[in-house]
Coordinates of C-alpha atoms in Angstrom, one line a residue:
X426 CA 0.0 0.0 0.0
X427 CA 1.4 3.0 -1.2
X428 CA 3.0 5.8 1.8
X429 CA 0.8 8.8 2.3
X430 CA 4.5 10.7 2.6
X431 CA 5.1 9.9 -1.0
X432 CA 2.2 12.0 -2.3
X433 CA 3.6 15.5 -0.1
X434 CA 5.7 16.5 -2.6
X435 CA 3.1 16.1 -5.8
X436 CA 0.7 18.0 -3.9
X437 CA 2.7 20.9 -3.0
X438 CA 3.6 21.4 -6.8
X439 CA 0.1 21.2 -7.4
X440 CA -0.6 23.7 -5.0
X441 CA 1.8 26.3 -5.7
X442 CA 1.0 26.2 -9.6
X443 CA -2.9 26.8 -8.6
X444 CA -2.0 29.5 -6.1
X445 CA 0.4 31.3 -9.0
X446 CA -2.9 30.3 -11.5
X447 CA -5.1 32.4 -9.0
X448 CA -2.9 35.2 -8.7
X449 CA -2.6 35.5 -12.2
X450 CA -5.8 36.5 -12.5
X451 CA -5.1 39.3 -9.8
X452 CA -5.6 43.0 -11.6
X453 CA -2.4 45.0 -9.5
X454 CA -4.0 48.3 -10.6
X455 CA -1.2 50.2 -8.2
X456 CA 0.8 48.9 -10.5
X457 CA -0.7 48.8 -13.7
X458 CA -3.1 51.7 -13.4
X459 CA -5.0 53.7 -16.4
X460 CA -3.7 57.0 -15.4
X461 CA -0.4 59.1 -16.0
X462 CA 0.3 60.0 -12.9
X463 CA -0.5 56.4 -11.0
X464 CA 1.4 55.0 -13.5
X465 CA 4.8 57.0 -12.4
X466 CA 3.9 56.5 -8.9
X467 CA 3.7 53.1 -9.8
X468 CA 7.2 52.8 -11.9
X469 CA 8.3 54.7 -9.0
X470 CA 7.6 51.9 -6.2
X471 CA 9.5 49.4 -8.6
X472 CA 12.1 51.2 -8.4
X473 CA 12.5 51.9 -5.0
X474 CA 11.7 48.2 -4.3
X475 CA 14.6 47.3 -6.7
X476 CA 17.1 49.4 -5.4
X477 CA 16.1 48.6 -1.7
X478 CA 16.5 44.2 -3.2
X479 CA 19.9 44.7 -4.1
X480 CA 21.0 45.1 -0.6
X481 CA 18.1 42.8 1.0
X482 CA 18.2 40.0 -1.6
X483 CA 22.6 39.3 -1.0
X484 CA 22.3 40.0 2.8
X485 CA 19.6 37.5 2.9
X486 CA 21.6 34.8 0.7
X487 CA 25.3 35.5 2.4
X488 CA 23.3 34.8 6.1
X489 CA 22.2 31.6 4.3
X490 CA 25.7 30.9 2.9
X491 CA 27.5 31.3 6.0
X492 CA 25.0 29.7 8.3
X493 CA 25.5 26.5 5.7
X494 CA 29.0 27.2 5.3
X495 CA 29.9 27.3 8.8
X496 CA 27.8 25.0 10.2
X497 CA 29.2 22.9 13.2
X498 CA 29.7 19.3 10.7
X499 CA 31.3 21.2 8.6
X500 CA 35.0 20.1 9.5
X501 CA 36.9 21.7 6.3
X502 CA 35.8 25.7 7.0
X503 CA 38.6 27.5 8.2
X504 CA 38.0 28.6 12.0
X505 CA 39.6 32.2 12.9
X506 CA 38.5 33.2 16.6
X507 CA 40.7 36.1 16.6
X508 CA 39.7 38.0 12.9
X509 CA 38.0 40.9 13.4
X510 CA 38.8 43.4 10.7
X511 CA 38.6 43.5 7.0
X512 CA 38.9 46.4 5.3
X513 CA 38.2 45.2 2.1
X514 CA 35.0 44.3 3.6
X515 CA 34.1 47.7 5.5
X516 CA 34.2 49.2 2.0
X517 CA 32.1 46.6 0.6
X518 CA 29.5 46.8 3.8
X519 CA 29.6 50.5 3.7
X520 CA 29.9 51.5 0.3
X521 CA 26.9 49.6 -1.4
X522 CA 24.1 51.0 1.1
X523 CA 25.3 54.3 1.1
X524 CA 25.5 54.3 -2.9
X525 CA 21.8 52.9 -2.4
X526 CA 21.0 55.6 -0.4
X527 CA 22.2 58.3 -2.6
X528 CA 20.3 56.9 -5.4
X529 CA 17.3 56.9 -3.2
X530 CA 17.5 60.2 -2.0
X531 CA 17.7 61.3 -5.7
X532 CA 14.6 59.8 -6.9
X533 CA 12.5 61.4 -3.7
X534 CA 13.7 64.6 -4.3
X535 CA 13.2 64.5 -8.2
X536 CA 9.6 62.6 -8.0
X537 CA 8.5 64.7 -5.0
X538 CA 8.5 67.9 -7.1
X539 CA 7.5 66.1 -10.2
X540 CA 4.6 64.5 -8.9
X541 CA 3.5 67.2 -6.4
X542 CA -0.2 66.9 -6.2
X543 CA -0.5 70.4 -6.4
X544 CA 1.3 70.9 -9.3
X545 CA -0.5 71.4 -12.6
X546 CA 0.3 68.3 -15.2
X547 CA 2.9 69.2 -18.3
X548 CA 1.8 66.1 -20.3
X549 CA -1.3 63.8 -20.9
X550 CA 1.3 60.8 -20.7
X551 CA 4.8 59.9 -21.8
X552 CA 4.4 60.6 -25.4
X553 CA 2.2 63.6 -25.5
X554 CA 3.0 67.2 -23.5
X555 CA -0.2 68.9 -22.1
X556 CA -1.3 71.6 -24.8
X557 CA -1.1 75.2 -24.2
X558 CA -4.7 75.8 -24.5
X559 CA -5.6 72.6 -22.5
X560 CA -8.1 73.6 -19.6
X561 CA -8.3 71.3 -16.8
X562 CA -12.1 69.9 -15.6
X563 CA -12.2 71.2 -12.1
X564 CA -14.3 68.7 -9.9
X565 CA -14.9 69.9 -5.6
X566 CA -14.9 66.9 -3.9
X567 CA -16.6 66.4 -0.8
X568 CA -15.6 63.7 2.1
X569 CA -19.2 63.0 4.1
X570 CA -20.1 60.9 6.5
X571 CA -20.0 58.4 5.0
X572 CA -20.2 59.0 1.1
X573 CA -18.2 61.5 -1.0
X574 CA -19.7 64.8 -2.8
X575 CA -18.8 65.6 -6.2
X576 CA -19.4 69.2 -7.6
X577 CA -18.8 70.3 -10.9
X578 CA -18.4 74.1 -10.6
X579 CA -18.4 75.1 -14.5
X580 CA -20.8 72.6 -15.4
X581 CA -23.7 73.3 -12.3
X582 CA -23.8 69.5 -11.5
X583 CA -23.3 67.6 -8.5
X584 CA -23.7 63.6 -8.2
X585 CA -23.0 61.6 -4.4
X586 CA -21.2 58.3 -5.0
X587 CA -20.0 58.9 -8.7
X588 CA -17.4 60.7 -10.5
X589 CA -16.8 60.9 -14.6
X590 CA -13.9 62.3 -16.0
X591 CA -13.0 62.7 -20.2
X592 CA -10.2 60.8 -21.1
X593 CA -6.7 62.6 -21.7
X594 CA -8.2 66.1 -20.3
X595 CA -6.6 66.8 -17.0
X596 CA -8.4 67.1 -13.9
X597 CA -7.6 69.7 -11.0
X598 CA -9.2 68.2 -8.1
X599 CA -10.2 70.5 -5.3
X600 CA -10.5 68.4 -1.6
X601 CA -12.5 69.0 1.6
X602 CA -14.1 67.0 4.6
X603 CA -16.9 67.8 6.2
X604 CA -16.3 66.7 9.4
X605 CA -13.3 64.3 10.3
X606 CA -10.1 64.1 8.6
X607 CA -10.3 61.3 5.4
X608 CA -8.3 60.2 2.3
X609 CA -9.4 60.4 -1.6
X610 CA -7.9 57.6 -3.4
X611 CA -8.7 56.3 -6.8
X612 CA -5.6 53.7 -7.4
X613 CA -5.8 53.8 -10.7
X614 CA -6.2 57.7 -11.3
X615 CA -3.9 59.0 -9.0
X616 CA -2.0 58.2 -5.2
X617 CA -3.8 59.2 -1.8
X618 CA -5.2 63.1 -1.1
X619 CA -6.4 64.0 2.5
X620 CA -9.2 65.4 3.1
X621 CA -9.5 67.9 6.1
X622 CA -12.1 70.0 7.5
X623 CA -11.8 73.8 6.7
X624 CA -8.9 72.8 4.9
X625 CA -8.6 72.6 0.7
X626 CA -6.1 70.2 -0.5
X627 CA -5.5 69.8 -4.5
X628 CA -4.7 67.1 -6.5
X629 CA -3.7 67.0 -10.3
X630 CA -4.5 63.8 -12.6
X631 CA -5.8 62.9 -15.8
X632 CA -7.2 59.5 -17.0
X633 CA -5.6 57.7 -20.1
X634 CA -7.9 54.8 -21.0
X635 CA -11.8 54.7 -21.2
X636 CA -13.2 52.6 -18.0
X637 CA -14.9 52.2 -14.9
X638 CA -12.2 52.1 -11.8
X639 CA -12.8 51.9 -7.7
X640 CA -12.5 54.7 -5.2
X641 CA -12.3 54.5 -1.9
X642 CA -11.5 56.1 1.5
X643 CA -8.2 55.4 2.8
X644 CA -8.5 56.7 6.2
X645 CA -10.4 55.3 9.2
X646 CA -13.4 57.8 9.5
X647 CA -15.8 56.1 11.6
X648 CA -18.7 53.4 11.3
X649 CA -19.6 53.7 8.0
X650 CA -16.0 53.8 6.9
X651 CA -16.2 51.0 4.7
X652 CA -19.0 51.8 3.2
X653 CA -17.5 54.8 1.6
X654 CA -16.6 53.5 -2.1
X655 CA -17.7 54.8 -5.4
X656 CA -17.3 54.4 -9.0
X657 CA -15.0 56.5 -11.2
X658 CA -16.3 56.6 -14.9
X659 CA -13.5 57.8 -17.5
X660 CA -15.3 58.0 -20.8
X661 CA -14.4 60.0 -24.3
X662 CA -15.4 63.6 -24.7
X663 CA -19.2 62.8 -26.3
X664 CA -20.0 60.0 -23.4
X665 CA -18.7 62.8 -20.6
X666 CA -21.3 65.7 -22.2
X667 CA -24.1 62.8 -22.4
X668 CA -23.4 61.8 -18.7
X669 CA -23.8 65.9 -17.9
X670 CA -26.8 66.2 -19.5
X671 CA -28.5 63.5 -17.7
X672 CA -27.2 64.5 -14.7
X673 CA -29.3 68.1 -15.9
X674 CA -32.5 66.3 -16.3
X675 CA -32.9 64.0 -13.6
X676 CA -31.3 65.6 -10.5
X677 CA -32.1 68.0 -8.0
X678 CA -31.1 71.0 -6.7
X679 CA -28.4 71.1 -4.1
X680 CA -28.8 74.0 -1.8
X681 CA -27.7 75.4 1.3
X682 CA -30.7 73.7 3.3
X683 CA -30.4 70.1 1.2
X684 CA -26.6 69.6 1.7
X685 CA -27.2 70.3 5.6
X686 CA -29.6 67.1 5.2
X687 CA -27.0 65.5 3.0
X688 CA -24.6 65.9 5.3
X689 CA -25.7 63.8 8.4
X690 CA -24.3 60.8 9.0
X691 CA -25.6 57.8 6.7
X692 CA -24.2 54.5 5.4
X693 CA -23.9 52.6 2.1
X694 CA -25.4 55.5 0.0
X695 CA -27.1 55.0 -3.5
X696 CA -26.0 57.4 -5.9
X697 CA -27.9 61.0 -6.1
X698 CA -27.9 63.2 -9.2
X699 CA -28.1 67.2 -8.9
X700 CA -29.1 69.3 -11.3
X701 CA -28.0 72.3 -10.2
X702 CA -25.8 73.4 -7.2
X703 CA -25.3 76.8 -5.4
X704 CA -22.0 78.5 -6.3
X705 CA -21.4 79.6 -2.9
X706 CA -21.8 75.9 -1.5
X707 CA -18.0 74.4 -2.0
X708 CA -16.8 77.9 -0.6
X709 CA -19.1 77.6 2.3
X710 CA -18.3 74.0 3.2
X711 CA -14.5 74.8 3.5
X712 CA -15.5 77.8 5.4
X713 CA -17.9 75.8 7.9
X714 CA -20.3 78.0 7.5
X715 CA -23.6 76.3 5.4
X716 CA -25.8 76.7 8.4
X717 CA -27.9 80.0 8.5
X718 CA -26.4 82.6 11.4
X719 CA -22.6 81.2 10.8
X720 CA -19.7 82.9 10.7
X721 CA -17.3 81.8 7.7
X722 CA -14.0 80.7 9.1
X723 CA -12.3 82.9 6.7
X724 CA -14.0 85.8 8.1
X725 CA -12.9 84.4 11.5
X726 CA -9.5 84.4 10.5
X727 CA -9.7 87.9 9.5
X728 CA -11.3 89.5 12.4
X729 CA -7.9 87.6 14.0
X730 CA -5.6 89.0 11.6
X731 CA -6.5 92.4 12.4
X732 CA -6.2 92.1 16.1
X733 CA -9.6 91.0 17.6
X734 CA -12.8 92.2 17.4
X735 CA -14.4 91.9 21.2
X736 CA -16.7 89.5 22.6
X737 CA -17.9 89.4 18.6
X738 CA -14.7 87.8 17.4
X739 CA -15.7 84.6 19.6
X740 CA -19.1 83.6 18.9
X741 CA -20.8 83.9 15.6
X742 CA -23.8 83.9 17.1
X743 CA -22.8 87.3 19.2
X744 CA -23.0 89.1 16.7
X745 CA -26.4 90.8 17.4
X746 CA -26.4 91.0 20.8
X747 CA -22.8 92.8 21.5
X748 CA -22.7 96.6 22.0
X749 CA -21.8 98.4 19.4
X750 CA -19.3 100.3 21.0
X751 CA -17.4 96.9 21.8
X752 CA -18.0 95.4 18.5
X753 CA -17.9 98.4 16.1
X754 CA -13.9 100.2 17.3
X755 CA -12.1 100.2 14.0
X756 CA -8.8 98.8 14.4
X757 CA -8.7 97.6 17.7
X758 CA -6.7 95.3 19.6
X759 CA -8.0 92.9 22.7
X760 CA -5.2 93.2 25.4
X761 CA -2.8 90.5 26.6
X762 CA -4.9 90.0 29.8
X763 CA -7.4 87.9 27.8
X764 CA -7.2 84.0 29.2
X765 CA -4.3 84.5 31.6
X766 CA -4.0 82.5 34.7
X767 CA -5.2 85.8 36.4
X768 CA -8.6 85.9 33.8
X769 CA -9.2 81.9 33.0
X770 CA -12.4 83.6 31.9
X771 CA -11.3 85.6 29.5
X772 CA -13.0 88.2 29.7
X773 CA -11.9 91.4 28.0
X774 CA -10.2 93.8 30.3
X775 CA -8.5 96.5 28.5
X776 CA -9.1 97.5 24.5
X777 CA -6.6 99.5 23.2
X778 CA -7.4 101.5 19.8

């Protein structure tokens, strides 16, 4: 009767080849992705990881080597309990990481200002430069709890859950959150943007071939985290002005007062269509200020900027009820008494014009 033990190896082989059969079928968009710029951030990780093997891969095999080598049966290695210095071998040791290193520190400096996010694109890909006269389709995305916001400023459009883009026409991205910090990442587009509350972060891409690709948060936001995907649609020029127009007929409007209802916290979203948006809305939403009888951070920031304003410069919601005499002095600075350890009130002492 034939020894289970003899069938081991077979299987193994059998095995590996399916697992390798499976992976094959694996689509590594990071690394094969559909836009320009995922596509050098993608030639860039090879790189790196290249580089960073050809100090891994011989350490790795010379621990192997020696461990074999000088292994206790091993009668015929030479034993020297006194070496301890090889120049030869310093250089070696030395010289190849720090050669490594260099090499490294060249490609991060050279890819980090190529591929700044914020940095408008100079070509559509490797063989064609951006035109002169190209003008980039500027799209205000949203991060929600828990679904994304797309606004399309020129065209008066705004869809939850879906995002189209014309192929080879560069996109200028414009990113905020609503509420916690969270990550805009379409692999194949483009690498990983932030999003951040009464922040705006940018992020320049285009996409090369027609398709429909995954995006996704990449950054823990809560309950409904992993609900937060949607579809990215890049599509020829004609498709992209058919996919506006519907977008015209079917949807909404999206107002001040329905984006305040938008923007409580749901999960798994289906996607909405608006057919028209307020201008002021992306502005607003960066400035935290949608909700009637808000003060716009911006404005905050000012009212800082030129020294205080009173009790008015604290709470928006002041604003009515202060004294003019406090709130309307032209130029005027709060003194340094405010929130000391002798006024944990802060209370303003002293104005000063």
């Amino acid at each position: 009767m034939p020894n289970l033990t003899s069938f081991r190896a077979p299987l193994r082989g059998f095995a590996a080849l399916a697992l390798a059969a499976l992976l094959s079928g694996c689509n590594m968009v990071v690394l094969n992705p559909s836009g320009d710029i995922a596509a050098q951030q993608g030639r860039l990780v090879v790189i790196s990881t290249l580089l960073m093997l050809l100090i891994i891969v011989p350490v790795i095999a010379l621990t192997l080597f020696f461990a074999w080598k000088y292994r206790e049966s091993n009668k015929e290695a030479v034993y020297k309990p006194d070496w301890d210095h090889s120049t030869q071998l310093e250089l070696v040791i030395w010289a190849a990481p720090l050669l490594i290193i260099i090499a490294l520190g060249a490609l991060t400096w050279i890819s980090t200002h190529t591929l700044d996010p914020f940095r408008p694109l100079a070509r559509i890909d490797a063989e064609r430069p951006m035109p002169e006269e190209a003008k980039p389709l500027v799209v205000e995305v949203v991060a929600l709890d828990w679904k994304w916001l797309f606004i399309y400023p020129e065209q008066g459009i705004a869809t939850v859950n879906e995002l189209a883009a014309p192929v080879d026409v560069p996109i200028q991205f414009r990113i905020t959150a609503s509420s916690v910090m969270n990550a805009f990442y379409v692999p194949a587009l483009a690498g990983m943007i932030y999003a951040m509350p009464s922040m705006e972060t940018k992020l320049h891409a285009v996409i090369n071939e027609e398709g429909v690709y995954d995006g996704i948060s990449a950054n823990y936001s809560g309950a409904g985290f992993s609900g937060m995907r949607f579809k990215f649609h890049g599509m020829n020029v004609a498709d992209f002005e058919a996919w506006v127009k519907k977008n015209q007929a079917e949807g909404q409007k999206l107002d001040r007062e329905t984006y305040v209802k938008l923007e409580r916290p749901s999960e798994r979203e289906p996607v909405r269509r608006y057919a028209s948006v307020d201008p002021a809305l992306y502005d607003a939403i960066v400035n935290r200020c949608v909700e009637p009888g808000r003060m716009c951070m911006k404005h905050m920031m000012a009212i800082d900027a030129a020294g205080g304003a009173g009790r008015a410069g604290l709470s928006s919601y002041a604003l009515t009820t202060v004294p003019k005499g406090e709130s309307g002095l032209p130029a005027t600075t709060l003194a340094t008494d405010i929130c000391t350890p002798a006024n944990p009130v802060g209370t303003p002492v002293a104005i000063a014009q």
